[in-house]
Amino acid sequence: MSTQQRIHLISGLGADEKVFSNLDLQGYTTSYVPWLTPHKKERITAYAARMAEQINDPAPVILGVSFGGMMGIEISKLLPVQKLFIVSSIKTVRELPRWMRVVGAMQLNKFLPTKSYKYTEKVDNNRLGVSTAEEKEMVRAYRRNANPVYVEWAINEVLNWKNDWHPETIVHIHGDNDRIFPVKKIGDAHVLKGGTPMMIYNRATEIASIVRT
């Protein structure tokens, strides 16, 4: 990629641009693509079209984390993406954990609370790989400020994602200690030893090195 190439960043479910604050992509410009409030009964394909409207480059480079990576794939169906980096994410339905597919198929998520309460915070943080006080405060702020309409919609779209395609230009970066999308189901990826879903923040130097390669 040429000097000053723009990279469009899409955060994970419920997160914002702060997760990219340690990602030093010197020599590149970055542009954060904010999440939108979903319309009632909007499917991911229609939502992706609205997200794509925020990207002005004719052949963009996108970096998406977790659900942001899945959204990056959906946007790649609409735009001629030059390169797509996905971090702590999945490429197709085959990489989606079986329990998530079951929950989605049975619509059990409709009966589960989407907010993380104090008594589940420790478990949630463990799954995310949150360890430091700074990380705990950051994800606590996300939980406190997340748009519940968006969160409920996004969880449903993750659980019911049926995608079986990804662009040839995809670069997948994954951690072998990811407890949301276990690495055993992930194929063809740069695997970071000990990496968790928080690695975009706490392993940002290694991820930036892969992106710049």
PDB file of C-alpha atoms in Angstrom:
ATOM      1  CA  MET A   1       0.000   0.000   0.000  1.00  0.00           C
ATOM      2  CA  SER A   2       1.195   3.492  -0.814  1.00  0.00           C
ATOM      3  CA  THR A   3       2.160   6.156   1.707  1.00  0.00           C
ATOM      4  CA  GLN A   4      -0.791   7.962   3.280  1.00  0.00           C
ATOM      5  CA  GLN A   5      -3.225   5.237   2.294  1.00  0.00           C
ATOM      6  CA  ARG A   6      -6.442   5.757   4.244  1.00  0.00           C
ATOM      7  CA  ILE A   7      -7.634   2.901   6.454  1.00  0.00           C
ATOM      8  CA  HIS A   8     -11.279   2.916   7.534  1.00  0.00           C
ATOM      9  CA  LEU A   9     -11.743   1.545  11.073  1.00  0.00           C
ATOM     10  CA  ILE A  10     -14.869  -0.245  12.309  1.00  0.00           C
ATOM     11  CA  SER A  11     -15.009  -1.139  16.014  1.00  0.00           C
ATOM     12  CA  GLY A  12     -16.635  -4.126  17.658  1.00  0.00           C
ATOM     13  CA  LEU A  13     -20.136  -4.476  19.044  1.00  0.00           C
ATOM     14  CA  GLY A  14     -20.895  -1.658  21.455  1.00  0.00           C
ATOM     15  CA  ALA A  15     -17.385  -0.186  21.210  1.00  0.00           C
ATOM     16  CA  ASP A  16     -16.147   3.044  19.660  1.00  0.00           C
ATOM     17  CA  GLU A  17     -12.948   4.552  18.263  1.00  0.00           C
ATOM     18  CA  LYS A  18     -11.172   4.367  21.652  1.00  0.00           C
ATOM     19  CA  VAL A  19     -10.329   0.691  21.014  1.00  0.00           C
ATOM     20  CA  PHE A  20      -8.005   1.888  18.242  1.00  0.00           C
ATOM     21  CA  SER A  21      -6.181   4.447  20.386  1.00  0.00           C
ATOM     22  CA  ASN A  22      -3.048   2.271  20.731  1.00  0.00           C
ATOM     23  CA  LEU A  23      -2.958   1.315  17.057  1.00  0.00           C
ATOM     24  CA  ASP A  24      -0.026   3.237  15.559  1.00  0.00           C
ATOM     25  CA  LEU A  25      -0.390   3.156  11.786  1.00  0.00           C
ATOM     26  CA  GLN A  26       2.328   5.685  11.091  1.00  0.00           C
ATOM     27  CA  GLY A  27       2.462   6.525   7.401  1.00  0.00           C
ATOM     28  CA  TYR A  28      -1.268   5.939   6.986  1.00  0.00           C
ATOM     29  CA  THR A  29      -4.297   8.086   7.648  1.00  0.00           C
ATOM     30  CA  THR A  30      -7.225   6.589   9.537  1.00  0.00           C
ATOM     31  CA  SER A  31     -10.937   7.290   9.426  1.00  0.00           C
ATOM     32  CA  TYR A  32     -13.354   5.871  11.992  1.00  0.00           C
ATOM     33  CA  VAL A  33     -16.693   4.638  10.630  1.00  0.00           C
ATOM     34  CA  PRO A  34     -19.263   5.117  13.435  1.00  0.00           C
ATOM     35  CA  TRP A  35     -22.066   2.661  14.066  1.00  0.00           C
ATOM     36  CA  LEU A  36     -25.570   3.780  13.104  1.00  0.00           C
ATOM     37  CA  THR A  37     -28.856   3.218  14.898  1.00  0.00           C
ATOM     38  CA  PRO A  38     -30.529   0.319  13.059  1.00  0.00           C
ATOM     39  CA  HIS A  39     -33.976   0.709  11.567  1.00  0.00           C
ATOM     40  CA  LYS A  40     -36.747  -1.529  12.818  1.00  0.00           C
ATOM     41  CA  LYS A  41     -36.349  -5.068  11.413  1.00  0.00           C
ATOM     42  CA  GLU A  42     -33.373  -3.918   9.313  1.00  0.00           C
ATOM     43  CA  ARG A  43     -31.211  -6.772   8.022  1.00  0.00           C
ATOM     44  CA  ILE A  44     -27.442  -6.641   7.978  1.00  0.00           C
ATOM     45  CA  THR A  45     -27.298  -6.215   4.185  1.00  0.00           C
ATOM     46  CA  ALA A  46     -29.373  -3.020   4.272  1.00  0.00           C
ATOM     47  CA  TYR A  47     -27.465  -1.766   7.306  1.00  0.00           C
ATOM     48  CA  ALA A  48     -24.134  -2.412   5.555  1.00  0.00           C
ATOM     49  CA  ALA A  49     -25.313  -0.308   2.616  1.00  0.00           C
ATOM     50  CA  ARG A  50     -25.874   2.618   4.994  1.00  0.00           C
ATOM     51  CA  MET A  51     -22.475   2.076   6.611  1.00  0.00           C
ATOM     52  CA  ALA A  52     -20.862   2.019   3.155  1.00  0.00           C
ATOM     53  CA  GLU A  53     -22.272   5.480   2.453  1.00  0.00           C
ATOM     54  CA  GLN A  54     -19.850   6.814   5.073  1.00  0.00           C
ATOM     55  CA  ILE A  55     -16.856   5.557   3.052  1.00  0.00           C
ATOM     56  CA  ASN A  56     -15.857   7.852   0.210  1.00  0.00           C
ATOM     57  CA  ASP A  57     -12.777   6.064  -1.165  1.00  0.00           C
ATOM     58  CA  PRO A  58     -13.465   4.271  -4.484  1.00  0.00           C
ATOM     59  CA  ALA A  59     -11.374   1.243  -3.448  1.00  0.00           C
ATOM     60  CA  PRO A  60     -11.142   1.462   0.341  1.00  0.00           C
ATOM     61  CA  VAL A  61      -8.983  -0.342   2.859  1.00  0.00           C
ATOM     62  CA  ILE A  62     -11.025  -1.426   5.893  1.00  0.00           C
ATOM     63  CA  LEU A  63     -10.013  -2.753   9.306  1.00  0.00           C
ATOM     64  CA  GLY A  64     -12.831  -4.221  11.371  1.00  0.00           C
ATOM     65  CA  VAL A  65     -12.793  -5.722  14.858  1.00  0.00           C
ATOM     66  CA  SER A  66     -15.147  -8.532  15.919  1.00  0.00           C
ATOM     67  CA  PHE A  67     -18.617  -7.578  14.612  1.00  0.00           C
ATOM     68  CA  GLY A  68     -16.840  -4.770  12.777  1.00  0.00           C
ATOM     69  CA  GLY A  69     -14.976  -7.418  10.784  1.00  0.00           C
ATOM     70  CA  MET A  70     -18.236  -9.089   9.827  1.00  0.00           C
ATOM     71  CA  MET A  71     -19.580  -5.689   8.806  1.00  0.00           C
ATOM     72  CA  GLY A  72     -16.436  -5.163   6.759  1.00  0.00           C
ATOM     73  CA  ILE A  73     -17.224  -8.335   4.805  1.00  0.00           C
ATOM     74  CA  GLU A  74     -20.789  -7.163   4.187  1.00  0.00           C
ATOM     75  CA  ILE A  75     -19.482  -3.801   2.962  1.00  0.00           C
ATOM     76  CA  SER A  76     -17.032  -5.666   0.705  1.00  0.00           C
ATOM     77  CA  LYS A  77     -20.042  -7.117  -1.123  1.00  0.00           C
ATOM     78  CA  LEU A  78     -21.025  -3.568  -2.059  1.00  0.00           C
ATOM     79  CA  LEU A  79     -17.689  -1.800  -2.620  1.00  0.00           C
ATOM     80  CA  PRO A  80     -14.529  -2.908  -4.490  1.00  0.00           C
ATOM     81  CA  VAL A  81     -12.456  -3.119  -1.305  1.00  0.00           C
ATOM     82  CA  GLN A  82      -8.721  -2.962  -1.916  1.00  0.00           C
ATOM     83  CA  LYS A  83      -7.943  -4.827   1.300  1.00  0.00           C
ATOM     84  CA  LEU A  84      -9.934  -5.940   4.334  1.00  0.00           C
ATOM     85  CA  PHE A  85      -8.284  -6.610   7.696  1.00  0.00           C
ATOM     86  CA  ILE A  86     -10.438  -8.367  10.289  1.00  0.00           C
ATOM     87  CA  VAL A  87      -9.323  -8.758  13.898  1.00  0.00           C
ATOM     88  CA  SER A  88     -10.849 -11.125  16.487  1.00  0.00           C
ATOM     89  CA  SER A  89     -13.668 -11.827  14.057  1.00  0.00           C
ATOM     90  CA  ILE A  90     -14.983 -14.509  11.710  1.00  0.00           C
ATOM     91  CA  LYS A  91     -15.108 -14.813   7.932  1.00  0.00           C
ATOM     92  CA  THR A  92     -18.072 -17.157   7.384  1.00  0.00           C
ATOM     93  CA  VAL A  93     -20.854 -18.964   9.235  1.00  0.00           C
ATOM     94  CA  ARG A  94     -18.566 -22.002   9.498  1.00  0.00           C
ATOM     95  CA  GLU A  95     -16.394 -20.074  11.944  1.00  0.00           C
ATOM     96  CA  LEU A  96     -19.358 -19.082  14.108  1.00  0.00           C
ATOM     97  CA  PRO A  97     -19.429 -21.205  17.300  1.00  0.00           C
ATOM     98  CA  ARG A  98     -22.122 -23.888  17.225  1.00  0.00           C
ATOM     99  CA  TRP A  99     -23.758 -22.659  20.436  1.00  0.00           C
ATOM    100  CA  MET A 100     -24.257 -19.237  18.847  1.00  0.00           C
ATOM    101  CA  ARG A 101     -25.915 -20.784  15.804  1.00  0.00           C
ATOM    102  CA  VAL A 102     -28.250 -22.773  18.074  1.00  0.00           C
ATOM    103  CA  VAL A 103     -29.161 -19.691  20.126  1.00  0.00           C
ATOM    104  CA  GLY A 104     -29.808 -17.742  16.932  1.00  0.00           C
ATOM    105  CA  ALA A 105     -31.865 -20.480  15.292  1.00  0.00           C
ATOM    106  CA  MET A 106     -34.030 -20.880  18.391  1.00  0.00           C
ATOM    107  CA  GLN A 107     -34.163 -17.099  18.936  1.00  0.00           C
ATOM    108  CA  LEU A 108     -33.162 -17.595  22.550  1.00  0.00           C
ATOM    109  CA  ASN A 109     -31.398 -14.232  22.503  1.00  0.00           C
ATOM    110  CA  LYS A 110     -34.844 -12.606  22.528  1.00  0.00           C
ATOM    111  CA  PHE A 111     -35.280 -13.846  26.096  1.00  0.00           C
ATOM    112  CA  LEU A 112     -31.837 -12.929  27.416  1.00  0.00           C
ATOM    113  CA  PRO A 113     -30.812  -9.558  28.863  1.00  0.00           C
ATOM    114  CA  THR A 114     -28.426  -7.642  26.614  1.00  0.00           C
ATOM    115  CA  LYS A 115     -27.027  -5.417  29.344  1.00  0.00           C
ATOM    116  CA  SER A 116     -24.072  -6.557  31.415  1.00  0.00           C
ATOM    117  CA  TYR A 117     -24.851  -6.141  35.099  1.00  0.00           C
ATOM    118  CA  LYS A 118     -22.394  -5.942  37.946  1.00  0.00           C
ATOM    119  CA  TYR A 119     -22.797  -9.593  38.884  1.00  0.00           C
ATOM    120  CA  THR A 120     -21.831 -10.731  35.375  1.00  0.00           C
ATOM    121  CA  GLU A 121     -19.103  -8.166  34.775  1.00  0.00           C
ATOM    122  CA  LYS A 122     -16.263 -10.418  35.947  1.00  0.00           C
ATOM    123  CA  VAL A 123     -17.368 -13.262  33.669  1.00  0.00           C
ATOM    124  CA  ASP A 124     -17.859 -10.905  30.720  1.00  0.00           C
ATOM    125  CA  ASN A 125     -14.435  -9.337  31.255  1.00  0.00           C
ATOM    126  CA  ASN A 126     -12.827 -12.757  31.401  1.00  0.00           C
ATOM    127  CA  ARG A 127     -14.361 -13.717  28.051  1.00  0.00           C
ATOM    128  CA  LEU A 128     -13.153 -10.461  26.512  1.00  0.00           C
ATOM    129  CA  GLY A 129      -9.637 -10.798  27.889  1.00  0.00           C
ATOM    130  CA  VAL A 130      -9.942  -7.636  29.975  1.00  0.00           C
ATOM    131  CA  SER A 131      -7.314  -7.483  32.708  1.00  0.00           C
ATOM    132  CA  THR A 132      -6.015  -4.002  33.570  1.00  0.00           C
ATOM    133  CA  ALA A 133      -7.908  -1.316  35.471  1.00  0.00           C
ATOM    134  CA  GLU A 134      -7.800   0.878  32.368  1.00  0.00           C
ATOM    135  CA  GLU A 135      -9.396  -1.825  30.219  1.00  0.00           C
ATOM    136  CA  LYS A 136     -12.040  -2.547  32.856  1.00  0.00           C
ATOM    137  CA  GLU A 137     -13.038   1.093  32.997  1.00  0.00           C
ATOM    138  CA  MET A 138     -13.159   1.364  29.215  1.00  0.00           C
ATOM    139  CA  VAL A 139     -15.492  -1.615  28.741  1.00  0.00           C
ATOM    140  CA  ARG A 140     -17.585  -0.513  31.721  1.00  0.00           C
ATOM    141  CA  ALA A 141     -18.122   2.808  29.954  1.00  0.00           C
ATOM    142  CA  TYR A 142     -19.123   0.946  26.775  1.00  0.00           C
ATOM    143  CA  ARG A 143     -21.714  -1.076  28.672  1.00  0.00           C
ATOM    144  CA  ARG A 144     -23.051   2.030  30.362  1.00  0.00           C
ATOM    145  CA  ASN A 145     -23.331   4.107  27.189  1.00  0.00           C
ATOM    146  CA  ALA A 146     -24.187   1.533  24.504  1.00  0.00           C
ATOM    147  CA  ASN A 147     -27.376   2.140  22.537  1.00  0.00           C
ATOM    148  CA  PRO A 148     -29.654  -0.760  23.606  1.00  0.00           C
ATOM    149  CA  VAL A 149     -31.485  -0.747  20.249  1.00  0.00           C
ATOM    150  CA  TYR A 150     -28.186  -1.191  18.419  1.00  0.00           C
ATOM    151  CA  VAL A 151     -26.853  -3.811  20.854  1.00  0.00           C
ATOM    152  CA  GLU A 152     -29.973  -5.986  20.634  1.00  0.00           C
ATOM    153  CA  TRP A 153     -29.982  -5.705  16.843  1.00  0.00           C
ATOM    154  CA  ALA A 154     -26.249  -6.450  16.504  1.00  0.00           C
ATOM    155  CA  ILE A 155     -26.365  -9.533  18.737  1.00  0.00           C
ATOM    156  CA  ASN A 156     -29.228 -10.939  16.676  1.00  0.00           C
ATOM    157  CA  GLU A 157     -27.348 -10.312  13.411  1.00  0.00           C
ATOM    158  CA  VAL A 158     -24.192 -12.011  14.731  1.00  0.00           C
ATOM    159  CA  LEU A 159     -26.111 -15.087  15.881  1.00  0.00           C
ATOM    160  CA  ASN A 160     -27.983 -15.370  12.581  1.00  0.00           C
ATOM    161  CA  TRP A 161     -25.172 -14.495  10.159  1.00  0.00           C
ATOM    162  CA  LYS A 162     -25.324 -16.933   7.234  1.00  0.00           C
ATOM    163  CA  ASN A 163     -22.400 -15.569   5.234  1.00  0.00           C
ATOM    164  CA  ASP A 164     -20.342 -18.009   3.146  1.00  0.00           C
ATOM    165  CA  TRP A 165     -18.204 -15.489   1.201  1.00  0.00           C
ATOM    166  CA  HIS A 166     -15.316 -13.155   1.844  1.00  0.00           C
ATOM    167  CA  PRO A 167     -13.110 -11.058  -0.451  1.00  0.00           C
ATOM    168  CA  GLU A 168      -9.856 -12.553  -1.683  1.00  0.00           C
ATOM    169  CA  THR A 169      -8.020  -9.539  -0.279  1.00  0.00           C
ATOM    170  CA  ILE A 170      -8.954 -10.368   3.323  1.00  0.00           C
ATOM    171  CA  VAL A 171      -6.299 -10.577   6.062  1.00  0.00           C
ATOM    172  CA  HIS A 172      -7.511 -12.270   9.246  1.00  0.00           C
ATOM    173  CA  ILE A 173      -5.729 -11.606  12.574  1.00  0.00           C
ATOM    174  CA  HIS A 174      -6.860 -13.723  15.516  1.00  0.00           C
ATOM    175  CA  GLY A 175      -5.795 -14.603  19.047  1.00  0.00           C
ATOM    176  CA  ASP A 176      -5.382 -18.182  20.244  1.00  0.00           C
ATOM    177  CA  ASN A 177      -7.008 -17.249  23.581  1.00  0.00           C
ATOM    178  CA  ASP A 178     -10.176 -15.812  22.032  1.00  0.00           C
ATOM    179  CA  ARG A 179     -13.136 -17.071  24.061  1.00  0.00           C
ATOM    180  CA  ILE A 180     -15.800 -15.499  21.883  1.00  0.00           C
ATOM    181  CA  PHE A 181     -14.681 -16.879  18.516  1.00  0.00           C
ATOM    182  CA  PRO A 182     -12.391 -19.820  19.454  1.00  0.00           C
ATOM    183  CA  VAL A 183      -9.350 -20.153  17.224  1.00  0.00           C
ATOM    184  CA  LYS A 184     -10.006 -23.873  16.643  1.00  0.00           C
ATOM    185  CA  LYS A 185     -12.781 -22.913  14.226  1.00  0.00           C
ATOM    186  CA  ILE A 186     -10.746 -20.176  12.523  1.00  0.00           C
ATOM    187  CA  GLY A 187      -8.925 -20.922   9.287  1.00  0.00           C
ATOM    188  CA  ASP A 188      -6.229 -19.059   7.365  1.00  0.00           C
ATOM    189  CA  ALA A 189      -5.292 -16.389   9.901  1.00  0.00           C
ATOM    190  CA  HIS A 190      -2.310 -14.672  11.502  1.00  0.00           C
ATOM    191  CA  VAL A 191      -2.565 -16.132  15.014  1.00  0.00           C
ATOM    192  CA  LEU A 192      -1.228 -14.134  17.972  1.00  0.00           C
ATOM    193  CA  LYS A 193      -0.225 -16.351  20.874  1.00  0.00           C
ATOM    194  CA  GLY A 194      -2.165 -15.369  23.980  1.00  0.00           C
ATOM    195  CA  GLY A 195      -4.294 -12.917  22.004  1.00  0.00           C
ATOM    196  CA  THR A 196      -7.816 -12.182  23.247  1.00  0.00           C
ATOM    197  CA  PRO A 197     -10.733 -10.097  21.908  1.00  0.00           C
ATOM    198  CA  MET A 198      -9.029  -7.088  23.571  1.00  0.00           C
ATOM    199  CA  MET A 199      -5.865  -7.473  21.521  1.00  0.00           C
ATOM    200  CA  ILE A 200      -6.737  -4.583  19.185  1.00  0.00           C
ATOM    201  CA  TYR A 201      -6.051  -2.500  22.305  1.00  0.00           C
ATOM    202  CA  ASN A 202      -3.425  -4.425  24.278  1.00  0.00           C
ATOM    203  CA  ARG A 203      -1.558  -6.061  21.368  1.00  0.00           C
ATOM    204  CA  ALA A 204      -1.893  -3.108  19.019  1.00  0.00           C
ATOM    205  CA  THR A 205       1.820  -2.941  18.143  1.00  0.00           C
ATOM    206  CA  GLU A 206       1.818  -6.496  16.737  1.00  0.00           C
ATOM    207  CA  ILE A 207      -1.420  -5.921  14.850  1.00  0.00           C
ATOM    208  CA  ALA A 208      -0.122  -2.664  13.365  1.00  0.00           C
ATOM    209  CA  SER A 209       3.000  -4.494  12.205  1.00  0.00           C
ATOM    210  CA  ILE A 210       0.862  -7.012  10.272  1.00  0.00           C
ATOM    211  CA  VAL A 211      -1.254  -4.253   8.749  1.00  0.00           C
ATOM    212  CA  ARG A 212       1.826  -2.343   7.597  1.00  0.00           C
ATOM    213  CA  THR A 213       3.412  -5.415   6.014  1.00  0.00           C
TER     214      THR A 213
END
